[in-house]
PDB file of C-alpha atoms in Angstrom:
ATOM      1  CA  MET V  16       4.505 -70.376 277.094  1.00 58.00           C
ATOM      2  CA  ASP V  17       2.661 -68.975 273.806  1.00 70.00           C
ATOM      3  CA  LEU V  18       0.961 -71.268 271.025  1.00 78.00           C
ATOM      4  CA  GLY V  19       4.050 -71.039 268.488  1.00 82.00           C
ATOM      5  CA  MET V  20       6.372 -72.312 271.439  1.00 83.00           C
ATOM      6  CA  TYR V  21       3.857 -74.987 272.773  1.00 83.00           C
ATOM      7  CA  ILE V  22       3.839 -76.664 269.468  1.00 87.00           C
ATOM      8  CA  LYS V  23       7.377 -76.146 268.662  1.00 90.00           C
ATOM      9  CA  LYS V  24       8.501 -77.712 271.994  1.00 87.00           C
ATOM     10  CA  LEU V  25       6.016 -80.804 271.375  1.00 89.00           C
ATOM     11  CA  ARG V  26       7.254 -81.078 267.951  1.00 91.00           C
ATOM     12  CA  LYS V  27      11.249 -81.135 269.371  1.00 93.00           C
ATOM     13  CA  GLU V  28      10.009 -83.873 271.678  1.00 90.00           C
ATOM     14  CA  PHE V  29       8.743 -85.949 269.201  1.00 91.00           C
ATOM     15  CA  ASP V  30      11.851 -85.855 267.072  1.00 93.00           C
ATOM     16  CA  TRP V  31      10.161 -84.042 263.867  1.00 93.00           C
ATOM     17  CA  THR V  32      11.069 -81.903 261.456  1.00 94.00           C
ATOM     18  CA  GLN V  33       8.383 -78.480 260.461  1.00 94.00           C
ATOM     19  CA  ALA V  34       7.798 -80.748 257.446  1.00 93.00           C
ATOM     20  CA  GLN V  35       7.052 -84.131 259.349  1.00 94.00           C
ATOM     21  CA  LEU V  36       4.858 -82.332 261.800  1.00 93.00           C
ATOM     22  CA  ALA V  37       3.015 -80.439 258.701  1.00 93.00           C
ATOM     23  CA  GLU V  38       2.430 -83.890 256.571  1.00 93.00           C
ATOM     24  CA  GLY V  39      -1.211 -84.456 256.408  1.00 92.00           C
ATOM     25  CA  ILE V  40      -1.562 -80.956 258.015  1.00 93.00           C
ATOM     26  CA  CYS V  41      -1.150 -78.213 256.158  1.00 92.00           C
ATOM     27  CA  ALA V  42       2.382 -76.502 254.493  1.00 92.00           C
ATOM     28  CA  GLN V  43       5.422 -76.873 256.056  1.00 92.00           C
ATOM     29  CA  THR V  44       5.559 -72.848 255.894  1.00 91.00           C
ATOM     30  CA  MET V  45       2.081 -72.749 258.214  1.00 89.00           C
ATOM     31  CA  ILE V  46       3.923 -74.465 260.840  1.00 92.00           C
ATOM     32  CA  SER V  47       6.605 -72.104 260.585  1.00 91.00           C
ATOM     33  CA  LYS V  48       4.377 -69.327 260.878  1.00 86.00           C
ATOM     34  CA  ILE V  49       2.427 -71.120 263.391  1.00 86.00           C
ATOM     35  CA  GLU V  50       6.097 -71.542 265.622  1.00 87.00           C
ATOM     36  CA  ASN V  51       6.953 -68.292 265.323  1.00 84.00           C
ATOM     37  CA  ASN V  52       3.471 -66.905 266.395  1.00 74.00           C
ATOM     38  CA  GLU V  53       2.762 -65.167 262.748  1.00 75.00           C
ATOM     39  CA  VAL V  54      -0.317 -66.799 262.584  1.00 77.00           C
ATOM     40  CA  ILE V  55      -2.843 -68.711 265.277  1.00 73.00           C
ATOM     41  CA  PRO V  56      -3.882 -71.823 263.581  1.00 79.00           C
ATOM     42  CA  ASN V  57      -7.611 -71.999 262.551  1.00 81.00           C
ATOM     43  CA  GLU V  58      -9.842 -74.769 264.338  1.00 79.00           C
ATOM     44  CA  LYS V  59      -9.329 -77.655 261.723  1.00 87.00           C
ATOM     45  CA  ILE V  60      -5.513 -77.109 261.770  1.00 88.00           C
ATOM     46  CA  LEU V  61      -5.571 -76.868 265.288  1.00 82.00           C
ATOM     47  CA  LYS V  62      -7.880 -80.345 265.620  1.00 87.00           C
ATOM     48  CA  LYS V  63      -5.249 -82.019 263.560  1.00 90.00           C
ATOM     49  CA  LEU V  64      -2.153 -81.161 265.577  1.00 88.00           C
ATOM     50  CA  SER V  65      -3.697 -82.273 268.775  1.00 86.00           C
ATOM     51  CA  LYS V  66      -4.688 -85.496 267.315  1.00 89.00           C
ATOM     52  CA  LYS V  67      -0.736 -85.879 265.564  1.00 90.00           C
ATOM     53  CA  PHE V  68       0.380 -85.108 269.198  1.00 88.00           C
ATOM     54  CA  ASN V  69      -2.312 -87.007 270.799  1.00 86.00           C
ATOM     55  CA  GLU V  70      -2.833 -83.933 273.322  1.00 78.00           C
ATOM     56  CA  ASP V  71      -6.212 -83.050 274.578  1.00 76.00           C
ATOM     57  CA  LEU V  72      -7.693 -80.374 271.966  1.00 66.00           C
ATOM     58  CA  VAL V  73      -9.084 -78.524 275.264  1.00 63.00           C
ATOM     59  CA  ASP V  74      -4.879 -77.871 276.255  1.00 70.00           C
ATOM     60  CA  PHE V  75      -4.536 -76.663 272.557  1.00 66.00           C
ATOM     61  CA  ARG V  76      -7.458 -74.072 273.007  1.00 68.00           C
ATOM     62  CA  ASN V  77      -6.027 -73.023 276.682  1.00 70.00           C
ATOM     63  CA  VAL V  78      -2.429 -71.937 275.315  1.00 69.00           C
ATOM     64  CA  GLU V  79      -4.416 -70.348 272.426  1.00 61.00           C
ATOM     65  CA  LEU V  80      -6.128 -68.307 274.350  1.00 59.00           C
ATOM     66  CA  LYS V  81      -3.143 -67.192 276.506  1.00 64.00           C
ATOM     67  CA  THR V  82      -1.478 -66.547 273.524  1.00 60.00           C
ATOM     68  CA  THR V  83      -4.394 -64.110 271.942  1.00 66.00           C
ATOM     69  CA  TYR V  84      -4.741 -62.708 275.458  1.00 68.00           C
ATOM     70  CA  ILE V  85      -0.695 -61.836 275.375  1.00 74.00           C
ATOM     71  CA  ASP V  86      -1.267 -60.438 271.965  1.00 74.00           C
ATOM     72  CA  LYS V  87      -3.905 -58.342 273.127  1.00 80.00           C
ATOM     73  CA  ILE V  88      -2.176 -56.728 276.427  1.00 84.00           C
ATOM     74  CA  LYS V  89       1.103 -56.377 274.641  1.00 85.00           C
ATOM     75  CA  ASN V  90      -1.021 -54.213 271.535  1.00 84.00           C
ATOM     76  CA  ILE V  91      -2.387 -52.044 274.613  1.00 89.00           C
ATOM     77  CA  LYS V  92       0.830 -51.374 275.693  1.00 91.00           C
ATOM     78  CA  ASP V  93       2.035 -51.090 272.492  1.00 89.00           C
ATOM     79  CA  MET V  94      -0.612 -48.109 272.295  1.00 89.00           C
ATOM     80  CA  ILE V  95       0.439 -46.666 275.330  1.00 92.00           C
ATOM     81  CA  ASP V  96       3.717 -46.098 274.418  1.00 91.00           C
ATOM     82  CA  ILE V  97       3.268 -44.344 271.048  1.00 86.00           C
ATOM     83  CA  SER V  98       1.105 -42.264 273.415  1.00 89.00           C
ATOM     84  CA  LEU V  99       4.285 -41.419 275.775  1.00 89.00           C
ATOM     85  CA  THR V 100       6.011 -40.656 272.980  1.00 81.00           C
ATOM     86  CA  LYS V 101       3.550 -37.656 272.318  1.00 78.00           C
ATOM     87  CA  ARG V 102       3.017 -36.863 275.865  1.00 82.00           C
ATOM     88  CA  ASP V 103      -0.668 -37.421 275.613  1.00 89.00           C
ATOM     89  CA  TYR V 104      -2.020 -38.246 278.955  1.00 94.00           C
ATOM     90  CA  GLY V 105      -5.724 -37.758 277.862  1.00 93.00           C
ATOM     91  CA  MET V 106      -5.047 -40.531 275.326  1.00 93.00           C
ATOM     92  CA  ILE V 107      -3.256 -42.709 277.376  1.00 94.00           C
ATOM     93  CA  GLU V 108      -6.062 -42.495 280.076  1.00 94.00           C
ATOM     94  CA  LEU V 109      -8.344 -43.002 277.135  1.00 93.00           C
ATOM     95  CA  ILE V 110      -6.690 -46.394 276.615  1.00 92.00           C
ATOM     96  CA  TYR V 111      -6.083 -47.556 280.314  1.00 93.00           C
ATOM     97  CA  ARG V 112      -9.788 -47.422 281.298  1.00 92.00           C
ATOM     98  CA  SER V 113     -10.957 -48.674 278.068  1.00 88.00           C
ATOM     99  CA  ASN V 114      -9.002 -52.031 278.723  1.00 87.00           C
ATOM    100  CA  LEU V 115      -8.916 -52.363 282.449  1.00 88.00           C
ATOM    101  CA  ASP V 116     -10.618 -55.625 282.934  1.00 84.00           C
ATOM    102  CA  THR V 117      -7.753 -57.120 280.499  1.00 82.00           C
ATOM    103  CA  ILE V 118      -5.493 -55.037 282.361  1.00 87.00           C
ATOM    104  CA  LYS V 119      -6.615 -56.749 285.960  1.00 85.00           C
ATOM    105  CA  ASP V 120      -6.813 -60.066 284.363  1.00 77.00           C
ATOM    106  CA  ASN V 121      -2.786 -59.859 283.255  1.00 75.00           C
ATOM    107  CA  GLU V 122      -0.931 -62.255 285.522  1.00 69.00           C
ATOM    108  CA  THR V 123       2.471 -61.538 283.853  1.00 77.00           C
ATOM    109  CA  ASP V 124       4.792 -59.368 286.096  1.00 80.00           C
ATOM    110  CA  MET V 125       6.647 -57.354 283.327  1.00 83.00           C
ATOM    111  CA  TYR V 126       2.844 -55.922 282.017  1.00 88.00           C
ATOM    112  CA  THR V 127       1.945 -56.152 286.053  1.00 90.00           C
ATOM    113  CA  PHE V 128       5.101 -53.464 286.506  1.00 93.00           C
ATOM    114  CA  TYR V 129       4.202 -51.598 283.918  1.00 94.00           C
ATOM    115  CA  PHE V 130       0.843 -50.997 284.262  1.00 94.00           C
ATOM    116  CA  ARG V 131       1.418 -50.108 287.638  1.00 94.00           C
ATOM    117  CA  TRP V 132       3.545 -47.393 286.428  1.00 96.00           C
ATOM    118  CA  ILE V 133       1.058 -46.277 283.953  1.00 96.00           C
ATOM    119  CA  LYS V 134      -0.957 -45.622 287.029  1.00 96.00           C
ATOM    120  CA  GLY V 135       1.013 -43.683 288.953  1.00 96.00           C
ATOM    121  CA  LEU V 136       1.657 -41.294 285.635  1.00 97.00           C
ATOM    122  CA  LEU V 137      -2.532 -40.752 285.553  1.00 97.00           C
ATOM    123  CA  TYR V 138      -2.327 -40.231 288.713  1.00 97.00           C
ATOM    124  CA  TYR V 139       0.139 -37.199 288.081  1.00 96.00           C
ATOM    125  CA  TYR V 140      -0.514 -36.033 284.909  1.00 95.00           C
ATOM    126  CA  ARG V 141      -4.574 -36.510 284.475  1.00 95.00           C
ATOM    127  CA  GLU V 142      -5.626 -36.188 288.602  1.00 95.00           C
ATOM    128  CA  ASN V 143      -2.708 -33.920 289.482  1.00 95.00           C
ATOM    129  CA  ASN V 144      -1.999 -36.227 292.711  1.00 96.00           C
ATOM    130  CA  PRO V 145       1.309 -36.145 293.106  1.00 95.00           C
ATOM    131  CA  ASN V 146       1.214 -38.195 296.560  1.00 94.00           C
ATOM    132  CA  LYS V 147      -0.748 -41.241 294.716  1.00 96.00           C
ATOM    133  CA  ALA V 148       1.418 -40.632 292.040  1.00 96.00           C
ATOM    134  CA  LEU V 149       4.531 -41.525 294.350  1.00 95.00           C
ATOM    135  CA  GLN V 150       2.611 -44.165 296.707  1.00 95.00           C
ATOM    136  CA  GLU V 151       2.333 -46.067 293.221  1.00 94.00           C
ATOM    137  CA  PHE V 152       5.794 -45.906 292.222  1.00 95.00           C
ATOM    138  CA  ASP V 153       6.528 -46.811 295.345  1.00 92.00           C
ATOM    139  CA  LYS V 154       5.319 -50.225 295.123  1.00 91.00           C
ATOM    140  CA  LEU V 155       7.407 -50.967 292.504  1.00 92.00           C
ATOM    141  CA  SER V 156      10.990 -52.489 293.432  1.00 88.00           C
ATOM    142  CA  THR V 157      13.469 -51.125 291.089  1.00 85.00           C
ATOM    143  CA  ALA V 158      15.298 -55.139 291.612  1.00 86.00           C
ATOM    144  CA  ASP V 159      12.349 -56.210 289.760  1.00 87.00           C
ATOM    145  CA  LEU V 160      11.904 -54.411 286.792  1.00 89.00           C
ATOM    146  CA  SER V 161      13.482 -54.984 283.361  1.00 88.00           C
ATOM    147  CA  PRO V 162      16.362 -51.928 283.168  1.00 89.00           C
ATOM    148  CA  ASP V 163      14.432 -49.844 280.353  1.00 90.00           C
ATOM    149  CA  LEU V 164      11.377 -50.080 283.069  1.00 92.00           C
ATOM    150  CA  ALA V 165      13.594 -49.266 286.421  1.00 92.00           C
ATOM    151  CA  VAL V 166      14.737 -46.572 284.709  1.00 94.00           C
ATOM    152  CA  ASP V 167      11.727 -44.913 283.462  1.00 94.00           C
ATOM    153  CA  VAL V 168      10.046 -45.526 287.127  1.00 95.00           C
ATOM    154  CA  THR V 169      13.274 -43.593 288.804  1.00 95.00           C
ATOM    155  CA  CYS V 170      12.728 -40.886 286.455  1.00 96.00           C
ATOM    156  CA  SER V 171       9.282 -40.617 286.650  1.00 96.00           C
ATOM    157  CA  ILE V 172       9.829 -40.029 290.654  1.00 97.00           C
ATOM    158  CA  GLY V 173      12.600 -37.515 289.805  1.00 96.00           C
ATOM    159  CA  ILE V 174       9.736 -35.611 287.437  1.00 96.00           C
ATOM    160  CA  VAL V 175       7.342 -35.383 290.464  1.00 96.00           C
ATOM    161  CA  TYR V 176       9.624 -33.944 292.758  1.00 96.00           C
ATOM    162  CA  TYR V 177      11.255 -31.540 290.031  1.00 96.00           C
ATOM    163  CA  GLU V 178       7.446 -30.230 289.667  1.00 93.00           C
ATOM    164  CA  LEU V 179       7.169 -30.144 293.680  1.00 94.00           C
ATOM    165  CA  GLU V 180      10.498 -27.832 293.452  1.00 94.00           C
ATOM    166  CA  ASN V 181      12.240 -30.464 295.244  1.00 96.00           C
ATOM    167  CA  TYR V 182      15.260 -30.227 293.516  1.00 96.00           C
ATOM    168  CA  GLU V 183      17.892 -31.776 295.752  1.00 95.00           C
ATOM    169  CA  LYS V 184      15.548 -34.690 296.034  1.00 96.00           C
ATOM    170  CA  SER V 185      14.613 -34.943 292.114  1.00 97.00           C
ATOM    171  CA  CYS V 186      18.621 -34.695 291.142  1.00 96.00           C
ATOM    172  CA  LYS V 187      18.859 -37.905 293.242  1.00 96.00           C
ATOM    173  CA  TYR V 188      16.914 -40.044 291.665  1.00 96.00           C
ATOM    174  CA  PHE V 189      17.838 -38.676 287.984  1.00 96.00           C
ATOM    175  CA  GLU V 190      21.461 -39.446 289.223  1.00 95.00           C
ATOM    176  CA  MET V 191      20.427 -43.391 290.330  1.00 93.00           C
ATOM    177  CA  GLY V 192      18.680 -43.509 286.931  1.00 93.00           C
ATOM    178  CA  LEU V 193      21.727 -42.307 285.296  1.00 91.00           C
ATOM    179  CA  LYS V 194      23.885 -45.322 286.820  1.00 89.00           C
ATOM    180  CA  TRP V 195      22.076 -48.011 285.299  1.00 86.00           C
ATOM    181  CA  PHE V 196      22.587 -46.545 281.734  1.00 87.00           C
ATOM    182  CA  SER V 197      24.114 -49.420 279.709  1.00 84.00           C
ATOM    183  CA  ASN V 198      23.108 -51.185 276.190  1.00 81.00           C
ATOM    184  CA  LYS V 199      20.313 -52.802 277.728  1.00 82.00           C
ATOM    185  CA  ILE V 200      18.140 -49.315 278.151  1.00 89.00           C
ATOM    186  CA  GLY V 201      16.461 -48.025 274.752  1.00 88.00           C
ATOM    187  CA  ILE V 202      16.832 -44.913 273.505  1.00 90.00           C
ATOM    188  CA  ARG V 203      13.518 -43.184 274.767  1.00 88.00           C
ATOM    189  CA  SER V 204      14.297 -44.282 278.096  1.00 91.00           C
ATOM    190  CA  LYS V 205      17.906 -42.511 278.081  1.00 94.00           C
ATOM    191  CA  VAL V 206      16.766 -39.248 276.509  1.00 94.00           C
ATOM    192  CA  LYS V 207      14.063 -38.654 278.481  1.00 93.00           C
ATOM    193  CA  LEU V 208      16.151 -39.206 281.595  1.00 95.00           C
ATOM    194  CA  LEU V 209      18.896 -36.673 280.542  1.00 96.00           C
ATOM    195  CA  LEU V 210      16.285 -34.162 279.110  1.00 96.00           C
ATOM    196  CA  ASN V 211      14.507 -34.365 282.805  1.00 96.00           C
ATOM    197  CA  TYR V 212      17.958 -34.137 284.718  1.00 97.00           C
ATOM    198  CA  SER V 213      19.609 -31.100 282.670  1.00 97.00           C
ATOM    199  CA  LEU V 214      15.971 -29.158 283.500  1.00 96.00           C
ATOM    200  CA  CYS V 215      16.567 -29.895 287.290  1.00 96.00           C
ATOM    201  CA  LEU V 216      20.262 -29.371 287.218  1.00 97.00           C
ATOM    202  CA  GLU V 217      19.169 -25.930 285.373  1.00 96.00           C
ATOM    203  CA  SER V 218      16.760 -24.678 288.370  1.00 96.00           C
ATOM    204  CA  LEU V 219      19.464 -25.191 290.623  1.00 96.00           C
ATOM    205  CA  ASN V 220      22.051 -23.167 288.264  1.00 96.00           C
ATOM    206  CA  LYS V 221      24.172 -25.745 287.052  1.00 97.00           C
ATOM    207  CA  ASP V 222      23.939 -24.915 283.786  1.00 97.00           C
ATOM    208  CA  GLU V 223      27.295 -26.134 282.544  1.00 96.00           C
ATOM    209  CA  TYR V 224      26.463 -29.813 283.684  1.00 96.00           C
ATOM    210  CA  ALA V 225      22.834 -29.307 282.002  1.00 97.00           C
ATOM    211  CA  LEU V 226      24.604 -28.993 278.575  1.00 97.00           C
ATOM    212  CA  GLU V 227      26.375 -31.521 279.216  1.00 97.00           C
ATOM    213  CA  LEU V 228      23.747 -33.935 279.740  1.00 97.00           C
ATOM    214  CA  LEU V 229      21.853 -32.320 276.770  1.00 97.00           C
ATOM    215  CA  PHE V 230      24.740 -32.484 274.418  1.00 97.00           C
ATOM    216  CA  GLN V 231      25.109 -36.400 275.794  1.00 95.00           C
ATOM    217  CA  GLY V 232      21.280 -36.771 274.791  1.00 96.00           C
ATOM    218  CA  ILE V 233      21.540 -35.352 271.354  1.00 96.00           C
ATOM    219  CA  GLU V 234      24.616 -37.314 270.789  1.00 95.00           C
ATOM    220  CA  ILE V 235      22.564 -40.623 271.546  1.00 94.00           C
ATOM    221  CA  SER V 236      19.923 -39.941 269.285  1.00 93.00           C
ATOM    222  CA  LYS V 237      21.760 -38.702 266.196  1.00 91.00           C
ATOM    223  CA  CYS V 238      24.062 -42.082 266.332  1.00 91.00           C
ATOM    224  CA  ASN V 239      20.923 -44.423 266.580  1.00 90.00           C
ATOM    225  CA  ASN V 240      19.166 -42.219 263.631  1.00 90.00           C
ATOM    226  CA  SER V 241      16.051 -41.159 265.801  1.00 88.00           C
ATOM    227  CA  ILE V 242      14.424 -38.003 266.777  1.00 88.00           C
ATOM    228  CA  MET V 243      12.928 -39.274 269.541  1.00 84.00           C
ATOM    229  CA  GLY V 244      13.087 -36.767 272.464  1.00 89.00           C
ATOM    230  CA  LEU V 245      15.181 -34.534 270.248  1.00 93.00           C
ATOM    231  CA  ALA V 246      13.297 -31.883 269.189  1.00 94.00           C
ATOM    232  CA  ASP V 247      12.863 -31.219 273.782  1.00 94.00           C
ATOM    233  CA  LEU V 248      16.766 -31.300 273.815  1.00 96.00           C
ATOM    234  CA  TYR V 249      17.472 -29.043 271.382  1.00 96.00           C
ATOM    235  CA  TYR V 250      14.854 -26.702 273.028  1.00 95.00           C
ATOM    236  CA  HIS V 251      15.930 -26.794 276.221  1.00 96.00           C
ATOM    237  CA  ARG V 252      19.482 -26.253 274.698  1.00 96.00           C
ATOM    238  CA  GLY V 253      18.437 -22.892 273.513  1.00 95.00           C
ATOM    239  CA  PHE V 254      16.788 -22.145 276.737  1.00 94.00           C
ATOM    240  CA  ILE V 255      19.872 -22.316 278.742  1.00 96.00           C
ATOM    241  CA  LEU V 256      22.617 -20.921 275.907  1.00 95.00           C
ATOM    242  CA  ASN V 257      19.869 -17.824 276.164  1.00 93.00           C
ATOM    243  CA  LYS V 258      20.063 -17.679 279.992  1.00 92.00           C
ATOM    244  CA  LEU V 259      23.988 -17.671 279.508  1.00 93.00           C
ATOM    245  CA  LYS V 260      23.875 -15.053 276.745  1.00 90.00           C
ATOM    246  CA  GLN V 261      24.964 -17.208 274.026  1.00 93.00           C
ATOM    247  CA  TYR V 262      22.197 -15.751 271.957  1.00 90.00           C
ATOM    248  CA  GLU V 263      23.739 -17.145 268.382  1.00 91.00           C
ATOM    249  CA  GLU V 264      23.714 -20.662 269.195  1.00 94.00           C
ATOM    250  CA  ALA V 265      20.699 -20.443 271.252  1.00 94.00           C
ATOM    251  CA  THR V 266      19.318 -19.234 268.265  1.00 93.00           C
ATOM    252  CA  LYS V 267      20.230 -22.263 266.369  1.00 94.00           C
ATOM    253  CA  SER V 268      18.836 -24.527 268.824  1.00 95.00           C
ATOM    254  CA  TYR V 269      15.347 -22.921 269.140  1.00 94.00           C
ATOM    255  CA  LYS V 270      15.263 -23.286 264.992  1.00 94.00           C
ATOM    256  CA  ILE V 271      16.094 -26.707 264.757  1.00 95.00           C
ATOM    257  CA  SER V 272      13.723 -27.348 267.766  1.00 94.00           C
ATOM    258  CA  GLN V 273      10.926 -25.969 265.898  1.00 92.00           C
ATOM    259  CA  SER V 274      11.870 -27.988 262.632  1.00 93.00           C
ATOM    260  CA  LEU V 275      11.697 -31.158 264.879  1.00 92.00           C
ATOM    261  CA  PHE V 276       8.380 -30.204 266.336  1.00 91.00           C
ATOM    262  CA  GLU V 277       6.978 -29.769 263.105  1.00 90.00           C
ATOM    263  CA  ILE V 278       8.323 -32.977 261.762  1.00 88.00           C
ATOM    264  CA  GLN V 279       6.885 -34.593 264.649  1.00 83.00           C
ATOM    265  CA  GLU V 280       3.406 -32.789 264.012  1.00 82.00           C
ATOM    266  CA  ASN V 281       4.033 -31.159 267.614  1.00 82.00           C
ATOM    267  CA  SER V 282       1.785 -27.876 267.034  1.00 84.00           C
ATOM    268  CA  LYS V 283       1.735 -27.246 270.299  1.00 83.00           C
ATOM    269  CA  PHE V 284       5.564 -27.373 271.276  1.00 86.00           C
ATOM    270  CA  SER V 285       6.403 -25.970 267.615  1.00 89.00           C
ATOM    271  CA  VAL V 286       4.260 -22.350 268.093  1.00 91.00           C
ATOM    272  CA  LEU V 287       6.035 -22.649 271.662  1.00 89.00           C
ATOM    273  CA  ALA V 288       9.828 -22.541 269.836  1.00 89.00           C
ATOM    274  CA  ASN V 289       8.543 -20.051 267.550  1.00 90.00           C
ATOM    275  CA  LEU V 290       7.762 -17.568 270.311  1.00 91.00           C
ATOM    276  CA  ARG V 291      11.190 -18.346 272.368  1.00 90.00           C
ATOM    277  CA  LEU V 292      12.694 -17.675 268.903  1.00 88.00           C
ATOM    278  CA  GLU V 293      11.126 -14.314 268.121  1.00 89.00           C
ATOM    279  CA  GLU V 294      11.181 -12.972 271.710  1.00 88.00           C
ATOM    280  CA  LEU V 295      15.052 -13.876 271.163  1.00 86.00           C
ATOM    281  CA  MET V 296      15.314 -11.633 268.018  1.00 82.00           C
ATOM    282  CA  SER V 297      13.361  -9.198 269.756  1.00 82.00           C
ATOM    283  CA  ASN V 298      15.582  -9.219 272.597  1.00 75.00           C
ATOM    284  CA  LYS V 299      18.420  -9.397 270.208  1.00 69.00           C
ATOM    285  CA  LYS V 300      17.272  -6.131 268.022  1.00 65.00           C
ATOM    286  CA  SER V 301      16.822  -4.137 270.814  1.00 61.00           C
ATOM    287  CA  MET V 302      20.433  -5.109 272.499  1.00 60.00           C
ATOM    288  CA  ASP V 303      21.333  -3.881 268.780  1.00 58.00           C
ATOM    289  CA  GLU V 304      19.482  -0.598 268.660  1.00 54.00           C
ATOM    290  CA  GLU V 305      20.827   0.304 272.231  1.00 52.00           C
ATOM    291  CA  LYS V 306      24.401  -0.203 271.453  1.00 53.00           C
ATOM    292  CA  ASP V 307      24.107   2.059 268.234  1.00 52.00           C
ATOM    293  CA  TYR V 308      22.339   4.682 270.505  1.00 50.00           C
ATOM    294  CA  ALA V 309      25.160   4.792 273.342  1.00 48.00           C
TER     295      ALA V 309
END
């Protein structure tokens, strides 16, 4: 229990309003902010609250320290989440290793599972060790995870098997993750799974189903006014359409993906999309010239 919840619980046990608790201590608005964890009370307010509740100040300080720790671990997770959207695993490793002591001290299951997943990702993307990554992922029972993390872990296992060119096994994990889709699953997790599942299907030449999943991912992003993963979805859509010789639609998809990568300031993938576009235009020009020659 964090400090705000602890104070609210005590207040309700005394059957006090926020104004009654605040009397002689601080403004009622301050009590509201403390209970909502918008602020952590200073030493003076903390002493007055402990006295009014007839509680040991040490107990209040212990709860305060726990609240500060929870805020810190949450901030670490938030920083890693931002880097995950950019696929910046170098930054993720830096954040993870810089805060390893705090992460090791964590006793909350939710964060324990999350950081074990991150550890597995680092084994794979930074140490190029798929076996260690899979061992770390296998320690996580999807039954114990939040819906979002269950899909993320399953998707990560699918990605590793995809990179190992075990496409059939990869597809089994992606299909498993797909079955867990619900309103509880975040956009990022849904889009990531749909994208990577489509990559695997394309490798098995199941292009129509792959396009169907890409379209589904694009619709999810659009319906939620999000560009998260949208550039990747359009890029891969362009790749498959080009493969199927639907050059006009492929060109449109590559152009959209390039624009989205630029908006995201992702220069690496923007350049890649542009190269694909130039290659497509060059091939189309050659084909037109061959027709004219014929």
